[in-house]
Structure formats: C-alpha cells, structure tokens
Amino acid sequence: MRDLLQEIDEWGPEKVVCVSDARTGMRGVLVIDNTARGTGKGGTRMSPSVTVTEIARLARVMTWKWAAVDLFHGGAKAGINADPGSPDKERIVRAFARRLADQIPASYVAGLDMGMTEDDAAIIQDELGDRGAAVGVPESLGGVPYDQLGVTGHGVAESADAAMARLGRELAGARVSLQGFGAVGTAAARRLAELGAQVVALSTVDGTVHDPDGLDVGYWLAARAELGDACVQAAPDHLRVPRGQELVVDCDVLVPAAGQDVIDERLAGEVRADLVVEGANLPTTPGARSLLAARGITVVPDFIANAGGAIAAGFAMDARRSAFRPEPALILDEVARRSRDNTAVVLDIAREHDVLPHEAALRLAQDRVRTAMRLRGRLPRQEARPEAVTA
C-alpha cells in the first residue's frame, strides 16, 4: 500500500480517519478532503469492497461537485467496509457513528450512498443524539425524500437536455441508453421520457434489455419496483442482450449510471453515442475521455451531471434543525436550474478554451476553491498575494 502521506496534494485531503470496532467487526474510514467552502459533506457508503483510496477519490469529487454547483459545503466522503445485507447492519452503523462522534457533525455530516438507506441515516442521528449528524433520513423525521423525488436522476436528465441544446440538437426524440436502473437510472429514465427522449436500452446487475424502437419506460419502472434488479430477467428473449452491451448500442445519448471506470480506453473505441452524460461517479477513465473527445463525442462530467443529489442535500443541510420540511417542487426546480445552467457553462468554457469538459469543469471548481482558500489564509504565503491569483 502506498504511503497515504504521499497522496496529499495542494487541495487535501485535510483529514483521513480510520476506525474499527472489534465487537461488531466494523471497519470504516472518513476522508475530509477540503473544507475551505464549508463543512465536509458527502455520502456514506457501505460495501465489503470499500477502500481508503476509493473513499478519498470520492471525497475529492465532492470537493469539486460542491464548488461546481456553487454551494457552500466542503468535500468529504465516508465508507464502511461491510456487507449492507448483514443482519448486524444496525450494530455496525451504530459502532461507526460512535467511533466518529468527535468528527460528526463538527467536521462531517453523514449522508446516503451505495449500501446505505434512510433508516441508516436515522440510526446515525439516534446514536449521536443529534439531528444535525446526518441527512437523508426518512421524510417522517423531517428528511428530504431523495429517492422518492429522484433528485440525482432528475438532474442527469436535465443536464442531458441542456447538453443536447449546446450541441445544436434536441433531446426530444433522441435515443438514450442507460447503464444502471437503480435510484439514479430510474429517475433519469422517468424524466428523460417526460422530456420526450426514447430509452432504447437499460441494465441492472442481472442483465440488459435493448429495443432499438424504444422501451416502454412506464412498464420498466413498474417492473423494477416489483422485481428489483431481476426485472430484466423477466424480459422476452428478443429484448435481452449480453450484460455490458448497453454501453455500446447505437444511440444518441449514453448515461453510465452504475459503477466507476466502466468506460476505459478499450471500450471508448466502441461507444456509439454522440453524448455521454455521467450519471455515476467516475464512470469514465481519463484516457477514455481523451479518446471519446478525439472521436467527437462530448462527455458531461459527473460532478456537473449528477450534482442533483448535492443540490438537494443543500436543502437537507438547512432542514436538519428546522421544524419545517423543504418544499419538493422547489427542490426539483433548483436541481433542474442549476444542472442545466452548469452544464451549459462548462460546455461553453470547454469550447472557448478548446479543452475537455472535465478540464473546464475542474477549472471552474478549482478557481472557486482556491479563492476560498486564499480568503481563509490557507494558501502558502507567496500564493496568497492578491496579484498572484487569477480570476
């Protein structure tokens, strides 16, 4: 394992805290990447494959995501190395919260990510006796119903619409392929259909379905609600294609909304979409993005396209200690507005400076974080001089 100290760069991480509990077997990590713009905020994920490196990468994404959508929170992420299906899940989550009681919520506010549910967020609040300890709790406890509203997928669809407009095309009538049909993918499919797009492929961990003439989104949403990931196994044989095929089917828009690094340099040569909208975190590798750009394929970065959850979390952060619930319509309107505006701005910067959209988005976010670091006196003396700072 590489020395963690060698992983620190000019942005962070500011803090890496590893915790464990012998009674429950809990092993966890908290990475606070950069708090120049506010308290560390990012989801908590539970998976038997969680690593410190993985959580550090995701914490950095949160630093850029908060800055890119211009909300005043800092980048952070937490992970629990355990099976989310364990019968001891509650004990593990409580042990995790206890071990980080000196960090939550003073330095980090827990949230939802892969393997964690609204009930788990409520357990963290209960264990620490503080409503401010976590967001993502059930609506009956004053939380924002992320999954019910489908905030991340809603933003992905709005981002796709804005990107198509910047390419001089319309989303209405466009063919869209979705990798991942979970919380993000289902919400994206619903909004894409409302915007007039034609979903031609979708996948779960159990397989892929594809119809070049378009799938009935309403049917598949109902099937997913009833059967979960296994919904694709109930599809007629003529719709079923090999898993992974959804990434290379002929389409106008590809939305990878599942795992990390799914589009690498090899697969980049096979993608047949004109636009890739990153619904998942880190779904494309840097080499793949360069190859896609060389082929004329535009990629909307993850921390722009899938920032709907972060935008909704901004409402949830304010609501933690409030007696009033945020209005769902206001949340969705703000998710749509910021997702569309940020997508357009990033693609315009990319075109103006002849850089990849990821670099354009990164420049925008880094400028905002660096400005906050300078104003707080966190830069080296020679960098802190106003004349050394570019707009």
XYZ file of C-alpha atoms in Angstrom:
391
model
C 0.000 0.000 0.000
C 1.282 3.448 -0.893
C 2.076 5.831 1.955
C -1.057 7.929 2.470
C 1.095 10.950 3.173
C 2.288 10.790 -0.438
C -1.290 11.105 -1.655
C -1.770 14.594 -0.195
C -1.746 17.428 -2.733
C -2.481 21.154 -2.665
C -6.197 20.551 -2.127
C -6.126 17.817 0.503
C -7.183 15.570 1.986
C -7.187 17.574 5.183
C -8.045 14.573 7.302
C -8.233 10.775 6.938
C -9.707 8.924 9.900
C -9.828 5.118 10.010
C -11.979 3.493 12.687
C -12.761 -0.045 13.810
C -14.789 -1.933 16.391
C -13.811 -5.435 17.494
C -17.259 -6.442 18.775
C -19.088 -5.806 15.517
C -16.173 -6.220 13.122
C -16.841 -2.716 11.834
C -14.074 -1.131 9.784
C -14.594 2.321 8.379
C -12.952 5.416 7.012
C -13.759 9.110 6.841
C -11.949 11.338 4.357
C -12.363 15.091 4.695
C -10.860 16.453 1.534
C -11.249 20.238 1.603
C -13.375 22.477 3.837
C -12.413 25.911 2.503
C -16.003 26.469 1.355
C -17.740 24.839 4.316
C -18.284 21.785 6.496
C -17.359 18.428 4.975
C -20.376 16.833 3.315
C -20.692 13.709 1.225
C -22.435 10.366 1.329
C -21.518 7.372 3.456
C -21.294 4.098 1.557
C -21.293 0.519 2.823
C -19.694 -2.248 0.807
C -17.429 -5.215 1.579
C -15.002 -3.810 -1.003
C -14.681 -0.261 0.374
C -11.092 1.018 0.432
C -9.427 4.178 1.709
C -8.326 5.061 -1.831
C -11.867 4.704 -3.161
C -13.291 6.968 -0.460
C -10.513 9.524 -0.972
C -11.283 9.689 -4.694
C -14.975 10.191 -3.986
C -14.237 12.864 -1.356
C -12.282 14.795 -3.977
C -15.223 14.526 -6.371
C -17.394 16.075 -3.656
C -14.967 18.992 -3.287
C -15.392 19.782 -6.966
C -19.109 18.989 -7.001
C -19.980 21.462 -4.229
C -17.832 24.146 -5.811
C -19.142 23.499 -9.325
C -22.764 23.950 -8.234
C -21.637 26.923 -6.100
C -22.976 25.631 -2.771
C -21.031 26.322 0.389
C -20.015 22.916 1.728
C -16.705 21.073 1.634
C -15.727 17.796 0.032
C -15.862 14.677 2.191
C -16.895 11.027 1.992
C -17.125 8.078 4.373
C -17.169 4.330 3.926
C -17.950 1.245 5.966
C -16.255 -1.969 4.921
C -19.162 -4.367 5.493
C -21.969 -6.192 3.731
C -25.066 -3.936 3.632
C -27.166 -7.097 3.735
C -25.721 -8.182 7.084
C -28.236 -8.902 9.855
C -25.890 -6.902 12.105
C -26.074 -3.803 9.918
C -27.640 -1.590 12.592
C -24.979 -2.516 15.149
C -22.253 -1.860 12.590
C -23.684 1.556 11.668
C -24.032 2.498 15.320
C -20.439 1.448 16.006
C -19.272 3.524 13.039
C -21.129 6.596 14.309
C -19.787 6.175 17.863
C -16.186 5.902 16.695
C -16.598 9.135 14.731
C -18.521 11.045 17.378
C -15.712 13.601 17.587
C -15.996 14.236 13.832
C -19.770 14.060 13.254
C -21.265 16.634 12.805
C -18.443 19.024 13.777
C -16.348 18.190 10.701
C -18.573 15.891 8.666
C -22.286 15.383 8.118
C -23.177 11.822 7.123
C -25.440 11.053 4.185
C -26.559 8.307 1.838
C -24.527 6.437 -0.729
C -24.331 2.868 -2.011
C -25.479 0.340 0.576
C -26.982 2.912 2.967
C -30.677 3.701 3.424
C -32.782 6.425 5.006
C -33.189 4.211 8.060
C -29.408 4.016 8.422
C -29.170 7.823 8.389
C -31.808 7.903 11.113
C -29.743 5.406 13.146
C -26.703 7.708 12.931
C -28.796 10.622 14.189
C -30.160 8.472 17.007
C -26.781 7.056 18.038
C -25.252 10.524 18.327
C -28.401 12.150 19.674
C -28.156 14.962 17.154
C -30.455 15.798 14.217
C -27.518 17.556 12.661
C -25.453 14.351 12.401
C -26.905 13.105 9.111
C -29.080 13.997 6.163
C -31.075 11.565 4.079
C -33.307 10.491 6.969
C -36.912 9.417 6.290
C -39.382 12.142 5.388
C -41.361 11.333 8.544
C -38.327 12.522 10.517
C -38.073 15.740 8.533
C -35.754 14.496 5.816
C -35.710 15.209 2.096
C -37.009 12.110 0.228
C -34.082 11.851 -2.236
C -35.100 8.572 -3.837
C -38.799 9.418 -3.941
C -38.022 12.700 -5.684
C -35.265 11.099 -7.771
C -33.168 14.234 -7.478
C -29.918 12.877 -8.932
C -31.526 11.199 -11.930
C -33.752 14.236 -12.465
C -30.646 16.409 -12.709
C -28.927 13.948 -15.062
C -31.859 14.168 -17.478
C -31.930 17.972 -17.299
C -28.174 18.043 -17.900
C -28.616 15.805 -20.951
C -31.259 18.153 -22.325
C -29.035 21.209 -21.814
C -26.045 19.439 -23.386
C -28.024 18.395 -26.445
C -29.129 22.003 -26.881
C -25.467 23.115 -26.752
C -24.741 20.563 -29.493
C -27.483 22.114 -31.601
C -29.798 19.146 -31.172
C -32.959 18.253 -29.274
C -33.352 15.645 -26.581
C -36.942 15.043 -27.661
C -36.829 12.032 -29.968
C -33.209 11.217 -29.122
C -32.271 7.607 -28.326
C -30.847 7.102 -24.819
C -29.092 4.082 -23.306
C -28.911 3.741 -19.524
C -26.341 1.668 -17.685
C -27.829 1.172 -14.246
C -31.513 1.141 -13.404
C -31.374 1.852 -9.699
C -32.225 5.078 -7.889
C -30.389 7.263 -10.403
C -31.242 5.349 -13.550
C -34.956 5.003 -12.851
C -35.362 8.688 -12.024
C -33.345 9.640 -15.096
C -35.477 7.366 -17.290
C -38.674 8.897 -15.928
C -37.554 12.476 -16.565
C -35.991 11.621 -19.935
C -39.312 10.171 -21.065
C -41.114 13.303 -19.840
C -38.686 15.381 -21.918
C -39.514 13.310 -24.993
C -36.416 11.112 -25.193
C -36.602 7.472 -26.271
C -34.925 5.000 -23.892
C -33.610 2.165 -26.056
C -31.547 0.192 -23.514
C -31.224 -0.236 -19.763
C -29.387 -2.576 -17.445
C -29.163 -3.866 -13.898
C -26.627 -6.185 -12.296
C -28.797 -9.041 -13.574
C -28.625 -8.177 -17.262
C -29.500 -5.810 -20.091
C -32.524 -5.191 -22.297
C -32.420 -3.388 -25.638
C -35.019 -2.361 -28.188
C -33.875 -0.021 -30.980
C -37.501 1.079 -31.384
C -37.682 2.206 -27.763
C -38.629 0.637 -24.434
C -41.838 1.381 -22.543
C -40.399 3.375 -19.635
C -43.612 3.170 -17.598
C -43.623 -0.614 -17.882
C -39.982 -0.917 -16.836
C -40.386 1.436 -13.886
C -43.249 -0.729 -12.636
C -41.259 -3.931 -13.258
C -38.266 -2.513 -11.381
C -40.479 -1.552 -8.441
C -41.927 -5.072 -8.302
C -38.918 -7.264 -9.126
C -35.881 -5.112 -8.402
C -32.734 -5.853 -10.402
C -34.280 -9.136 -11.565
C -36.793 -7.261 -13.715
C -34.544 -7.716 -16.756
C -34.640 -11.497 -16.353
C -38.392 -11.424 -16.922
C -37.969 -9.685 -20.279
C -38.777 -11.534 -23.526
C -35.770 -13.246 -25.103
C -35.726 -10.901 -28.100
C -35.074 -7.905 -25.771
C -32.290 -9.466 -23.752
C -28.694 -8.804 -24.798
C -25.364 -9.549 -23.089
C -24.632 -7.510 -19.997
C -22.460 -4.533 -20.879
C -23.993 -4.186 -24.330
C -25.904 -1.123 -23.135
C -22.610 0.813 -23.266
C -22.067 0.176 -26.967
C -25.543 0.077 -28.523
C -26.349 2.581 -31.253
C -27.812 5.640 -29.506
C -27.585 9.416 -29.288
C -27.039 9.723 -25.538
C -25.297 7.264 -23.217
C -25.836 7.581 -19.460
C -23.456 5.414 -17.396
C -25.226 5.441 -14.027
C -23.694 2.422 -12.301
C -20.068 1.869 -11.268
C -16.692 3.569 -11.556
C -14.289 3.260 -14.511
C -16.775 1.301 -16.630
C -15.718 3.102 -19.815
C -11.990 2.592 -20.272
C -9.739 3.176 -23.278
C -10.730 -0.124 -24.868
C -14.452 0.499 -24.568
C -14.145 4.159 -25.609
C -13.479 2.998 -29.139
C -16.761 1.075 -29.205
C -19.136 3.720 -27.795
C -21.690 4.677 -30.456
C -23.304 7.671 -28.762
C -22.741 11.344 -29.599
C -23.088 12.439 -25.972
C -22.100 10.746 -22.711
C -23.716 12.122 -19.548
C -22.041 10.758 -16.436
C -24.779 9.687 -14.047
C -22.416 7.699 -11.804
C -19.309 8.995 -10.055
C -16.097 8.461 -12.057
C -17.600 6.200 -14.758
C -15.004 7.111 -17.404
C -11.220 6.933 -17.181
C -9.076 9.935 -18.207
C -7.720 8.017 -21.193
C -11.232 7.110 -22.287
C -12.348 10.737 -22.149
C -9.481 11.777 -24.415
C -10.338 9.060 -26.929
C -14.035 9.937 -26.838
C -13.206 13.599 -27.482
C -10.976 12.600 -30.410
C -13.974 10.763 -31.843
C -16.159 13.862 -31.462
C -18.125 12.503 -28.504
C -18.963 15.061 -25.794
C -18.799 13.954 -22.152
C -20.643 15.877 -19.420
C -18.610 15.394 -16.202
C -20.050 13.517 -13.250
C -19.786 16.378 -10.778
C -21.838 18.522 -13.172
C -24.369 15.988 -14.446
C -25.107 14.082 -11.246
C -24.994 17.006 -8.816
C -28.759 16.835 -8.229
C -28.206 14.886 -5.025
C -25.764 17.512 -3.790
C -28.183 20.318 -4.628
C -30.968 18.544 -2.734
C -28.535 17.886 0.109
C -28.067 21.641 0.328
C -31.761 21.901 1.193
C -31.433 18.956 3.587
C -28.472 20.541 5.371
C -30.564 23.621 6.077
C -33.520 21.470 7.179
C -31.589 19.374 9.730
C -32.552 21.582 12.665
C -35.692 23.105 11.198
C -39.253 22.251 12.170
C -40.317 22.684 8.536
C -39.806 20.408 5.555
C -38.393 21.816 2.305
C -40.962 22.041 -0.496
C -40.320 19.199 -3.013
C -41.270 21.346 -6.020
C -38.706 23.963 -5.013
C -36.016 21.283 -4.739
C -36.715 19.841 -8.192
C -36.874 23.300 -9.747
C -33.497 24.204 -8.251
C -31.978 20.871 -9.327
C -33.178 21.492 -12.883
C -31.998 25.105 -12.979
C -28.521 24.505 -11.601
C -27.983 21.300 -13.590
C -28.907 22.989 -16.849
C -27.003 26.212 -16.151
C -23.823 24.458 -15.015
C -23.864 22.081 -17.982
C -24.175 24.970 -20.419
C -21.436 27.000 -18.698
C -18.978 24.090 -18.632
C -19.539 23.153 -22.279
C -19.154 26.809 -23.287
C -15.859 27.095 -21.356
C -14.642 23.861 -22.932
C -15.410 25.135 -26.428
C -13.949 28.587 -25.801
C -10.650 27.275 -24.406
C -10.502 24.102 -26.527
C -10.287 21.788 -23.510
C -12.222 18.714 -22.442
C -15.429 19.416 -20.465
C -13.870 17.679 -17.438
C -10.977 20.129 -17.508
C -13.350 23.064 -17.966
C -15.469 21.946 -15.015
C -12.375 21.325 -12.932
C -11.020 24.796 -13.684
C -14.313 26.361 -12.627
C -14.437 24.385 -9.368
C -10.749 24.848 -8.579
C -10.949 28.606 -9.063
C -13.766 28.765 -6.520
C -11.994 26.531 -4.003
C -8.673 28.350 -4.412
C -10.397 31.697 -3.864
C -11.940 30.396 -0.632
C -8.576 29.003 0.499
C -6.906 32.353 -0.180
C -9.564 34.312 1.695
C -9.207 31.985 4.690
C -5.414 32.272 4.664
C -4.893 28.621 3.759
C -2.512 29.128 0.835
C 1.275 29.357 1.053
C 2.348 32.962 1.633
C 3.574 33.553 -1.930
C 0.296 32.226 -3.401
C -1.874 34.246 -1.040
C -0.908 37.615 -2.541
C -3.898 39.008 -4.483
C -1.721 39.757 -7.512
C -0.852 36.067 -7.762
C -4.481 34.995 -8.039
C -6.172 34.728 -11.408
C -9.852 35.269 -11.946
